[in-house]
Coordinates of C-alpha atoms in Angstrom, one line a residue:
M1 CA 128.9 122.5 148.1
A2 CA 125.3 123.7 147.1
R3 CA 124.2 123.5 143.6
P4 CA 124.8 126.6 141.5
S5 CA 121.8 128.4 140.2
E6 CA 121.1 128.5 136.2
S7 CA 122.1 131.9 135.4
R8 CA 124.6 132.8 138.7
S9 CA 128.3 133.4 137.3
P10 CA 131.4 131.6 138.8
S11 CA 132.2 132.6 142.0
P12 CA 135.9 132.3 143.4
L13 CA 134.5 130.0 146.5
D14 CA 133.7 127.5 143.6
T15 CA 137.0 126.8 142.8
I16 CA 138.4 126.3 146.0
P17 CA 138.2 122.3 147.3
R18 CA 135.3 121.2 149.8
G19 CA 138.0 120.6 152.4
D20 CA 139.3 124.1 152.1
I21 CA 136.1 125.6 152.5
M22 CA 135.4 123.9 155.6
T23 CA 138.2 125.6 157.3
N24 CA 139.0 129.3 156.0
P25 CA 137.5 129.8 152.2
F26 CA 137.5 133.8 152.5
E27 CA 141.4 133.8 153.6
I28 CA 141.9 131.9 150.5
V29 CA 140.0 133.8 148.3
E30 CA 141.5 136.8 149.4
K31 CA 145.4 135.4 149.0
R32 CA 144.7 134.5 145.9
E33 CA 143.3 137.6 144.7
A34 CA 146.3 139.8 146.7
E35 CA 148.6 137.5 144.4
R36 CA 146.8 137.9 141.0
R37 CA 146.4 141.7 142.2
K38 CA 150.3 142.0 142.9
A39 CA 151.1 140.2 139.4
A40 CA 148.7 142.9 137.7
E41 CA 150.6 145.7 139.4
Q42 CA 154.0 144.8 137.8
P43 CA 155.4 146.8 135.0
P44 CA 155.5 145.2 131.7
L45 CA 158.4 143.2 130.3
I46 CA 159.4 145.2 127.2
R47 CA 162.5 143.4 125.2
L48 CA 164.4 144.4 121.7
W49 CA 165.0 141.5 119.5
D50 CA 167.1 141.6 116.0
G51 CA 165.9 140.1 112.9
N52 CA 167.5 136.7 113.6
W53 CA 165.4 136.9 117.3
R54 CA 168.4 137.3 119.5
L55 CA 167.6 139.5 122.6
L56 CA 169.3 142.9 122.3
A57 CA 167.9 144.7 125.5
E58 CA 165.3 144.7 128.0
V59 CA 163.9 148.4 128.1
E60 CA 162.9 149.3 131.7
D61 CA 163.2 152.9 131.8
Y62 CA 161.2 154.6 129.8
N63 CA 158.9 157.9 130.0
K64 CA 155.7 156.2 128.0
V65 CA 154.4 153.2 126.3
E66 CA 151.5 152.3 124.7
F67 CA 150.4 148.8 123.1
T68 CA 147.3 148.4 121.0
W69 CA 145.7 145.0 120.2
L70 CA 143.2 144.9 117.6
H71 CA 140.2 142.4 116.6
N72 CA 141.5 140.9 113.4
D73 CA 144.1 143.5 112.4
A74 CA 147.1 145.0 112.9
G75 CA 147.2 147.3 116.3
S76 CA 150.3 149.6 116.6
A77 CA 152.8 150.5 119.5
S78 CA 154.6 153.7 120.5
L79 CA 157.4 154.1 122.9
E80 CA 159.2 157.1 124.6
I81 CA 162.7 156.2 125.9
P82 CA 165.1 158.4 126.9
L83 CA 168.1 158.7 124.9
N84 CA 171.1 158.2 127.6
N85 CA 169.9 154.5 128.2
P86 CA 171.1 151.1 126.9
A87 CA 168.1 150.7 124.9
G88 CA 167.9 154.3 123.4
E89 CA 171.7 154.3 122.5
L90 CA 171.1 151.3 120.5
L91 CA 168.0 152.7 118.6
K92 CA 169.5 156.1 117.9
Q93 CA 172.4 154.5 115.6
P94 CA 170.8 152.2 112.9
D95 CA 174.3 151.6 111.5
A96 CA 174.9 150.0 114.5
W97 CA 171.7 147.5 114.5
P98 CA 173.0 143.8 114.0
T99 CA 169.7 143.5 111.1
K100 CA 167.8 146.2 109.5
S101 CA 164.8 144.7 111.1
L102 CA 164.3 145.1 114.8
Y103 CA 161.2 143.4 117.0
I104 CA 159.8 144.5 120.2
T105 CA 157.7 142.5 122.5
C106 CA 155.7 143.6 125.6
D107 CA 154.5 140.7 127.9
K108 CA 151.6 141.9 130.6
S109 CA 149.6 139.5 132.2
G110 CA 150.0 136.8 130.2
A111 CA 149.5 139.0 127.1
R112 CA 151.8 139.3 124.7
W113 CA 152.1 142.0 122.4
S114 CA 154.8 141.7 119.4
G115 CA 155.7 143.6 116.0
R116 CA 158.4 144.8 113.7
I117 CA 159.8 148.6 114.5
E118 CA 158.9 150.9 111.9
N119 CA 160.3 154.2 112.8
V120 CA 162.5 155.2 114.9
T121 CA 163.0 159.1 115.8
V122 CA 165.4 161.3 117.7
R123 CA 163.6 164.5 119.7
S124 CA 165.2 166.5 121.9
K125 CA 162.7 168.4 124.3
P126 CA 162.4 171.8 125.3
L127 CA 164.0 171.3 128.5
G128 CA 166.9 169.4 126.9
E129 CA 166.0 166.3 127.5
S130 CA 166.6 164.0 124.4
V131 CA 164.3 160.8 123.9
V132 CA 164.1 158.3 121.5
D133 CA 160.3 157.7 119.8
V134 CA 160.0 154.1 118.7
S135 CA 156.5 153.0 116.3
A136 CA 156.1 149.5 115.5
V137 CA 152.7 147.7 114.2
H138 CA 152.1 144.4 115.2
D139 CA 153.0 141.0 113.8
Y140 CA 149.2 140.4 112.2
R141 CA 150.6 142.7 109.8
K142 CA 152.6 139.8 108.0
L143 CA 149.4 138.4 107.3
K144 CA 148.2 141.5 105.2
D145 CA 151.9 141.2 103.5
L146 CA 151.4 137.8 102.4
L147 CA 149.6 136.9 98.9
V148 CA 147.3 134.1 98.5
W149 CA 148.1 133.0 94.8
S150 CA 145.7 131.4 92.1
N151 CA 147.6 128.1 92.6
P152 CA 150.5 128.0 95.1
F153 CA 151.8 125.1 94.1
L154 CA 153.5 126.2 91.0
P155 CA 155.6 128.7 89.6
A156 CA 154.4 132.3 89.3
E157 CA 154.6 132.0 85.4
I158 CA 152.3 129.0 85.6
Q159 CA 149.1 130.0 87.3
F160 CA 146.1 127.2 86.7
P161 CA 143.5 127.6 87.2
K162 CA 143.0 131.6 86.9
A163 CA 141.7 131.6 90.7
F164 CA 142.4 129.6 94.1
L165 CA 139.5 128.1 95.2
L166 CA 138.3 126.6 98.7
F167 CA 135.1 125.8 100.2
G168 CA 134.2 124.3 103.6
P169 CA 134.0 125.2 107.1
S170 CA 135.1 128.8 108.0
R171 CA 137.8 128.0 110.3
W172 CA 139.3 125.2 108.3
V173 CA 139.3 127.3 105.1
V174 CA 140.8 130.3 106.6
A175 CA 143.7 128.1 108.1
S176 CA 143.9 126.0 105.2
T177 CA 144.8 128.7 103.2
L178 CA 147.1 130.0 105.3
F179 CA 148.9 126.8 105.3
V180 CA 149.6 126.4 101.8
N181 CA 150.8 129.5 101.4
L182 CA 153.2 129.2 103.8
L183 CA 154.1 126.2 102.3
R184 CA 154.7 127.7 99.1
K185 CA 156.9 130.5 100.9
N186 CA 159.1 127.9 103.0
N187 CA 159.1 125.0 100.6
S188 CA 158.7 126.2 97.0
K189 CA 160.3 123.7 94.5
W190 CA 160.1 126.4 91.7
M191 CA 161.9 129.5 93.6
I192 CA 165.4 129.6 95.1
P193 CA 165.3 129.2 99.0
D194 CA 166.3 132.4 101.2
D195 CA 169.5 130.6 101.9
P196 CA 170.6 128.8 98.5
L197 CA 173.8 127.3 99.9
N198 CA 171.5 125.8 102.9
V199 CA 170.6 122.2 101.6
R200 CA 168.0 121.9 104.1
Q201 CA 165.9 124.6 102.3
W202 CA 165.2 123.3 99.0
V203 CA 163.3 120.2 100.3
D204 CA 162.2 122.0 103.8
L205 CA 159.8 119.5 105.0
D206 CA 160.8 120.4 108.7
F207 CA 157.9 122.7 110.0
S208 CA 160.0 123.1 113.1
E209 CA 162.1 125.8 111.3
W210 CA 159.2 127.7 109.8
P211 CA 159.3 131.5 111.2
I212 CA 155.4 131.5 110.7
M213 CA 153.2 128.3 111.5
V214 CA 149.3 128.0 111.5
E215 CA 147.6 125.6 114.3
P216 CA 145.6 122.9 112.0
V217 CA 141.8 122.7 112.2
P218 CA 140.4 119.4 111.6
F219 CA 137.7 119.2 109.0
F220 CA 135.4 117.3 110.6
Q221 CA 135.5 118.9 113.9
D222 CA 135.2 122.4 112.4
R223 CA 131.8 123.5 113.5
S224 CA 131.9 126.6 112.0
I225 CA 129.4 128.3 109.2
P226 CA 130.3 127.0 105.3
A227 CA 132.4 129.6 103.6
I228 CA 133.8 130.2 100.3
L229 CA 137.1 131.8 99.5
T230 CA 138.7 132.9 96.3
S231 CA 141.6 134.6 95.2
R232 CA 143.8 135.7 92.2
F233 CA 146.7 137.0 94.1
K234 CA 145.3 139.0 96.6
Y235 CA 146.6 139.4 100.0
F236 CA 145.3 137.3 102.8
H237 CA 143.7 139.6 104.8
D238 CA 141.7 140.9 102.1
C239 CA 140.8 137.5 101.0
V240 CA 139.4 136.0 104.7
I241 CA 138.7 139.3 106.5
D242 CA 134.7 139.1 105.2
I243 CA 134.5 135.2 105.9
V244 CA 136.2 135.7 109.5
K245 CA 133.5 138.5 110.5
D246 CA 130.6 136.8 109.2
A247 CA 131.6 133.6 111.1
Q248 CA 132.7 135.9 113.9
L249 CA 136.1 134.2 114.5
T250 CA 139.4 135.5 115.9
I251 CA 142.8 135.2 114.4
D252 CA 145.2 135.0 117.2
V253 CA 149.1 135.8 116.3
R254 CA 151.6 135.3 119.1
R255 CA 155.1 134.8 119.1
Y256 CA 156.6 132.1 120.8
L257 CA 159.8 132.4 123.0
D258 CA 161.9 130.0 124.6
G259 CA 160.6 129.2 127.8
D260 CA 156.9 129.3 126.8
K261 CA 154.6 125.9 126.4
Q262 CA 154.8 124.6 123.2
P263 CA 152.1 126.0 121.3
I264 CA 150.9 123.6 118.7
E265 CA 150.2 120.0 120.3
G266 CA 152.7 117.6 118.6
R267 CA 154.8 120.0 117.0
R268 CA 158.2 121.9 118.0
V269 CA 158.3 125.2 116.6
K270 CA 161.7 127.5 116.9
H271 CA 162.2 130.5 119.2
G272 CA 161.1 133.5 117.6
C273 CA 158.3 131.8 115.5
L274 CA 155.0 133.1 114.7
I275 CA 152.3 131.3 116.0
V276 CA 148.6 131.4 113.9
K277 CA 145.1 130.1 115.3
V278 CA 141.8 130.6 114.0
E279 CA 139.4 130.4 116.7
D280 CA 135.4 130.5 117.8
R281 CA 135.6 133.2 120.7
S282 CA 132.0 134.0 119.6
G283 CA 130.0 130.7 119.9
W284 CA 127.0 132.5 118.3
T285 CA 126.0 129.5 116.4
E286 CA 126.1 126.9 119.0
G287 CA 125.3 128.9 122.1
T288 CA 126.1 131.9 123.5
S289 CA 124.8 135.1 125.7
F290 CA 123.8 138.0 123.3
L291 CA 121.6 140.0 126.0
G292 CA 120.2 139.8 129.6
S293 CA 119.9 142.2 132.9
L294 CA 121.8 143.1 136.1
V295 CA 118.5 141.2 137.4
S296 CA 118.3 137.9 135.8
G297 CA 121.8 137.3 134.4
L298 CA 122.9 136.7 130.7
I299 CA 120.3 134.9 128.3
R300 CA 121.5 132.0 126.7
G301 CA 120.6 131.8 122.8
V302 CA 121.6 130.2 119.4
K303 CA 121.5 132.2 116.3
R304 CA 120.6 130.1 113.3
I305 CA 120.8 130.8 109.8
K306 CA 117.7 129.5 107.8
G307 CA 117.5 127.8 104.3
D308 CA 118.0 131.1 102.3
G309 CA 121.1 131.6 104.0
L310 CA 120.7 135.2 104.7
T311 CA 117.7 135.4 107.4
E312 CA 119.2 134.9 110.8
G313 CA 116.8 132.9 113.3
Y314 CA 117.0 133.4 117.4
E315 CA 116.5 130.6 119.8
T316 CA 116.6 130.9 123.6
L317 CA 118.4 128.0 125.1
P318 CA 118.5 127.4 129.0
Y319 CA 121.5 128.3 130.8
G320 CA 122.1 125.0 131.9
Q321 CA 125.2 123.7 134.7
T322 CA 128.2 126.1 135.1
P323 CA 130.8 125.0 133.1
E324 CA 133.3 122.7 134.7
Q325 CA 136.0 124.5 133.8
Y326 CA 134.7 127.7 136.0
R327 CA 134.6 125.3 138.7
Q328 CA 138.4 124.5 138.4
A329 CA 141.0 125.8 140.8
N330 CA 143.2 128.7 139.2
W331 CA 141.3 128.2 136.0
R332 CA 141.0 132.0 134.3
G333 CA 138.8 133.1 131.3
T334 CA 136.0 133.2 129.4
L335 CA 133.9 130.3 127.8
P336 CA 132.2 131.4 124.1
S337 CA 129.1 129.2 125.6
H338 CA 129.3 130.9 128.8
P339 CA 130.3 134.4 128.7
W340 CA 130.4 136.2 132.5
V341 CA 132.0 139.3 132.3
V342 CA 129.7 142.2 133.2
L343 CA 131.2 145.8 132.7
H344 CA 128.6 147.6 134.8
H345 CA 129.1 151.5 135.4
G346 CA 128.8 152.7 138.7
K347 CA 130.0 153.1 142.2
D348 CA 132.3 151.0 143.8
T349 CA 132.0 148.6 140.0
G350 CA 135.8 149.0 139.1
V351 CA 134.5 151.0 136.0
E352 CA 135.6 154.4 135.5
A353 CA 134.0 155.4 132.5
V354 CA 131.8 153.8 129.6
D355 CA 131.2 155.5 126.5
V356 CA 128.3 154.4 124.3
S357 CA 127.6 154.0 120.6
Y358 CA 124.2 152.8 119.0
T359 CA 124.3 152.4 115.1
P360 CA 120.2 151.6 114.1
P361 CA 119.7 148.8 111.5
G362 CA 120.2 149.8 108.0
P363 CA 118.3 148.9 104.7
V364 CA 115.7 146.1 104.5
Q365 CA 116.3 145.1 101.0
F366 CA 119.5 144.3 99.1
V367 CA 120.3 144.2 95.5
T368 CA 122.6 142.4 93.6
G369 CA 123.9 140.8 90.0
G370 CA 124.3 141.9 86.6
S371 CA 124.9 139.0 85.1
S372 CA 122.7 135.7 84.5
M373 CA 123.5 132.8 86.9
P374 CA 125.8 130.1 85.6
G375 CA 123.9 128.2 82.9
V376 CA 121.2 130.6 82.4
N377 CA 122.4 132.0 79.0
E378 CA 123.8 128.9 78.1
A379 CA 120.4 127.4 78.1
I380 CA 118.8 130.0 76.1
K381 CA 121.3 130.1 73.5
A382 CA 121.2 126.1 73.0
S383 CA 117.3 126.6 72.7
I384 CA 117.5 128.9 69.9
I385 CA 120.2 127.1 68.0
G386 CA 118.4 124.1 68.5
L387 CA 114.8 125.2 67.8
G388 CA 116.2 127.3 64.9
G389 CA 117.8 124.4 63.4
V390 CA 114.8 122.4 63.6
L391 CA 112.9 124.8 61.7
G392 CA 115.4 125.9 59.2
A393 CA 116.0 122.3 58.4
I394 CA 112.4 122.1 56.9
F395 CA 113.4 125.1 54.2
G396 CA 116.6 123.5 53.9
Q397 CA 118.4 126.2 56.1
S398 CA 119.9 124.0 58.8
Q399 CA 122.2 127.1 59.8
A400 CA 119.2 129.2 60.7
G401 CA 119.4 128.7 64.4
S402 CA 122.9 130.2 64.7
V403 CA 121.8 133.5 62.6
I404 CA 118.9 133.9 64.5
E405 CA 120.9 133.3 68.3
A406 CA 123.5 135.7 66.7
I407 CA 121.1 138.5 66.0
A408 CA 118.9 138.1 69.3
E409 CA 122.2 137.3 71.7
P410 CA 122.1 141.1 72.7
L411 CA 118.3 141.0 73.5
Y412 CA 118.2 138.3 76.0
S413 CA 121.8 137.8 77.2
D414 CA 121.8 138.4 81.4
T415 CA 118.2 139.1 81.4
I416 CA 116.7 136.5 83.5
L417 CA 117.7 135.6 86.6
A418 CA 120.7 138.1 86.5
F419 CA 120.0 140.3 89.3
Q420 CA 118.6 139.2 92.9
A421 CA 116.8 141.2 95.8
H422 CA 116.5 139.9 99.4
K423 CA 114.1 141.8 101.7
M424 CA 114.1 141.8 105.3
H425 CA 110.8 141.6 106.8
D426 CA 112.3 141.9 110.4
R427 CA 114.2 144.8 109.9
I428 CA 110.7 146.0 108.7
K429 CA 108.6 145.4 111.8
Q430 CA 111.6 147.3 113.7
H431 CA 111.7 150.6 111.3
G432 CA 108.1 151.5 111.1
W433 CA 106.6 152.4 107.8
D434 CA 108.8 154.7 107.2
F435 CA 112.7 153.3 106.6
P436 CA 115.6 153.1 104.4
F437 CA 114.6 151.0 101.6
E438 CA 117.5 149.3 99.7
K439 CA 121.1 149.2 99.2
W440 CA 123.1 147.8 96.2
V441 CA 125.7 145.0 96.9
S442 CA 128.7 145.9 94.8
G443 CA 131.6 143.2 94.3
V444 CA 129.2 140.9 92.8
D445 CA 128.9 139.7 88.8
K446 CA 126.6 137.3 89.0
A447 CA 123.2 136.6 91.1
Y448 CA 122.3 133.3 92.5
T449 CA 125.9 132.4 93.3
I450 CA 127.9 131.3 96.5
S451 CA 129.8 134.8 95.6
A452 CA 126.3 136.3 95.5
L453 CA 125.2 135.4 98.9
S454 CA 128.4 135.7 100.9
A455 CA 128.3 139.3 99.5
M456 CA 124.5 140.4 100.4
R457 CA 125.3 138.5 104.3
K458 CA 128.8 140.7 104.3
A459 CA 125.9 144.0 103.7
K460 CA 123.4 142.7 105.5
E461 CA 126.7 142.0 108.7
E462 CA 127.4 145.9 108.1
T463 CA 124.2 147.3 108.4
R464 CA 123.2 145.8 111.4
E465 CA 122.0 147.4 115.0
K466 CA 125.1 147.6 116.5
Y467 CA 126.1 148.5 120.2
S468 CA 129.7 149.8 120.8
C469 CA 131.5 151.2 123.6
K470 CA 134.8 152.6 125.1
V471 CA 135.4 151.2 128.7
K472 CA 138.1 152.5 131.3
M473 CA 138.4 149.8 133.8
T474 CA 140.4 149.5 137.0
E475 CA 142.2 146.1 136.6
G476 CA 141.4 143.9 139.4
L477 CA 138.1 145.4 140.3
P478 CA 137.2 143.2 139.8
Y479 CA 138.1 141.7 136.5
Y480 CA 141.7 141.0 135.2
V481 CA 142.7 141.4 131.5
G482 CA 144.2 138.7 130.2
P483 CA 144.4 135.9 127.4
K484 CA 142.8 132.5 128.9
G485 CA 144.7 131.1 132.0
S486 CA 145.9 134.5 132.6
G487 CA 142.9 136.9 132.6
D488 CA 139.4 137.0 132.8
F489 CA 138.6 138.3 129.2
F490 CA 140.9 139.4 126.4
I491 CA 140.5 140.4 122.7
G492 CA 137.8 138.7 120.8
D493 CA 135.9 137.1 123.8
R494 CA 132.3 138.0 124.8
V495 CA 131.5 140.6 127.4
A496 CA 128.5 142.2 128.5
V497 CA 128.5 145.7 129.0
H498 CA 125.8 148.3 131.3
A499 CA 126.4 151.9 130.4
E500 CA 124.4 155.1 132.2
G501 CA 121.7 156.4 130.1
M502 CA 120.9 152.4 129.3
P503 CA 117.8 150.9 130.1
T504 CA 117.5 150.2 133.6
G505 CA 119.5 147.0 134.2
K506 CA 119.7 146.0 130.5
L507 CA 123.1 144.5 129.5
F508 CA 124.3 144.2 125.8
V509 CA 126.9 141.5 124.9
E510 CA 129.4 142.1 122.2
Q511 CA 133.0 140.7 121.4
V512 CA 136.0 142.8 122.7
S513 CA 137.3 144.7 119.5
K514 CA 140.3 146.5 120.7
L515 CA 142.8 146.7 124.0
T516 CA 145.1 149.4 124.8
Y517 CA 147.6 148.9 127.5
T518 CA 149.0 152.1 128.7
H519 CA 152.3 152.7 131.0
S520 CA 153.8 155.9 132.1
A521 CA 154.7 157.7 135.4
T522 CA 151.0 159.3 135.7
E523 CA 148.8 156.7 134.8
A524 CA 148.8 152.4 134.2
G525 CA 145.9 150.7 132.9
W526 CA 143.5 149.1 130.1
D527 CA 141.1 151.0 127.6
I528 CA 138.8 148.6 126.4
E529 CA 136.6 148.6 123.5
V530 CA 133.6 146.4 123.1
G531 CA 131.7 145.7 119.7
E532 CA 132.7 147.6 116.4
S533 CA 131.3 151.2 115.6
D534 CA 129.8 151.8 112.2
F535 CA 130.6 155.1 111.9
D536 CA 133.9 155.8 110.2
S537 CA 135.6 159.3 110.0
G538 CA 135.9 160.8 106.6
F539 CA 140.0 159.6 106.4
T540 CA 138.7 156.6 107.6
Y541 CA 136.1 155.9 105.2
M542 CA 138.2 157.4 102.2
S543 CA 141.4 155.1 103.2
R544 CA 139.3 152.0 103.3
R545 CA 137.8 152.8 100.0
L546 CA 140.9 153.2 98.6
E547 CA 142.1 150.0 99.9
R548 CA 139.0 148.0 98.5
L549 CA 139.6 149.4 94.8
T550 CA 143.5 148.9 94.8
T551 CA 142.5 145.5 95.2
G552 CA 140.1 145.5 92.5
L553 CA 142.2 147.0 90.3
K554 CA 145.0 144.5 91.1
E555 CA 143.0 141.4 90.4
L556 CA 142.2 143.2 86.9
G557 CA 145.9 143.6 86.2
V558 CA 146.2 147.1 86.3
W559 CA 147.4 147.9 89.3

């Protein structure tokens, strides 16, 4: 086989053994694509489960279903089911449910949506047909309901130290924080277990019985950027979301069901267990594509954080050889280092519609702080007391230093190294001479600390230049949606987009942030959102601000 060009996307011919190509390569490719298209056209497998993950029913007859996956958040699901079928008959009678919690799963193209039913409504339509409307929320919600204790190894009555603190590579920090709090939930020696009569639950070191399990992340193999996590009874999602966004990580949540491959190497998990994996599907610190063109292909590059911890430098990398995985027969997916999917709006491309949103970069300077960095006030205090004591001893007043310090403290306290400002000169060049100047970064008390650095990086990320788009795509022309091993791309993967109105041939590359699968008698397919829009409606903005406020009040102990 001829050596592929450096910027060429993988071809179906690359995955065919040499002997097969010599016989009839195009028939083999057409046969494989026909099989994939047939599988993609199959309706989703929708099942209802009780709280012990016993199968209750398969939902085969429905008017419309819609399932949404969100990147690092809890998506939703809605179903409209006729009342006169087995699933409708079951759902309309809550008293007949075997457990008060019911769960729903949807399997489509290798992807699995799972979540808890939140609401069931029986409606009578004008023509007399009665239906059951079901609303459910994705299992990621369980991570939003789990608290990170100050010390997960001690009882609630004794919490020392005051806050949980962990520093290290981002993936390891997020996974380890989740694990120790799952350990608290499943194996606390200070709490009565869920089933007190089950002796095994008092000392439960058998991970195979845990309802939620996180895949371990080896510390020395983690190449993600460093992060520091602190918590005083914050929810897990609130603790990690800024770290996850800064490192561009993906928290993958998926139910394990009987018949699936064991999801964690070296461990067995039970049927119905919720598996959490913290993955890097971005590859932005080790080399990936951020932009390109339809003519020259995608350009590989790497972003490196400079010594100040805030400024990012971009370095172009050679494309190199096509990854070996892309040459393997029947391998499907997107590698972070070499994204290849291009959603190009145009005739005969399979992309039916693209809505593109652009947000220009924000302020060029960030300011934060309020209190002097650790050690400054203490050093000034010690100097005043020491110098005043020496001078006072000359006149027989050795305590003069303490008196002077008590008087001077309101004057010097939090005046030296109490505030921190960082100016981004690259943004100034982009804006022109008339630019948005500065932004106050809230949520930080002391300047020149790791917390201040993290908050300023968060503010910089929130105000960066952003592209986002919504894509309506015909599946199989030419791409298939699904997780690695089944589809060409999925949530969190990097894809390239070209839309009408963009400069000729230009591509921007972002992570997939939202996927919605809809199936009914009149429509079936995926709606795709790439990138995250910076614009929030009034309601969304207020709800997010309220969530941050309640989190802060809870930390202070007044909520």
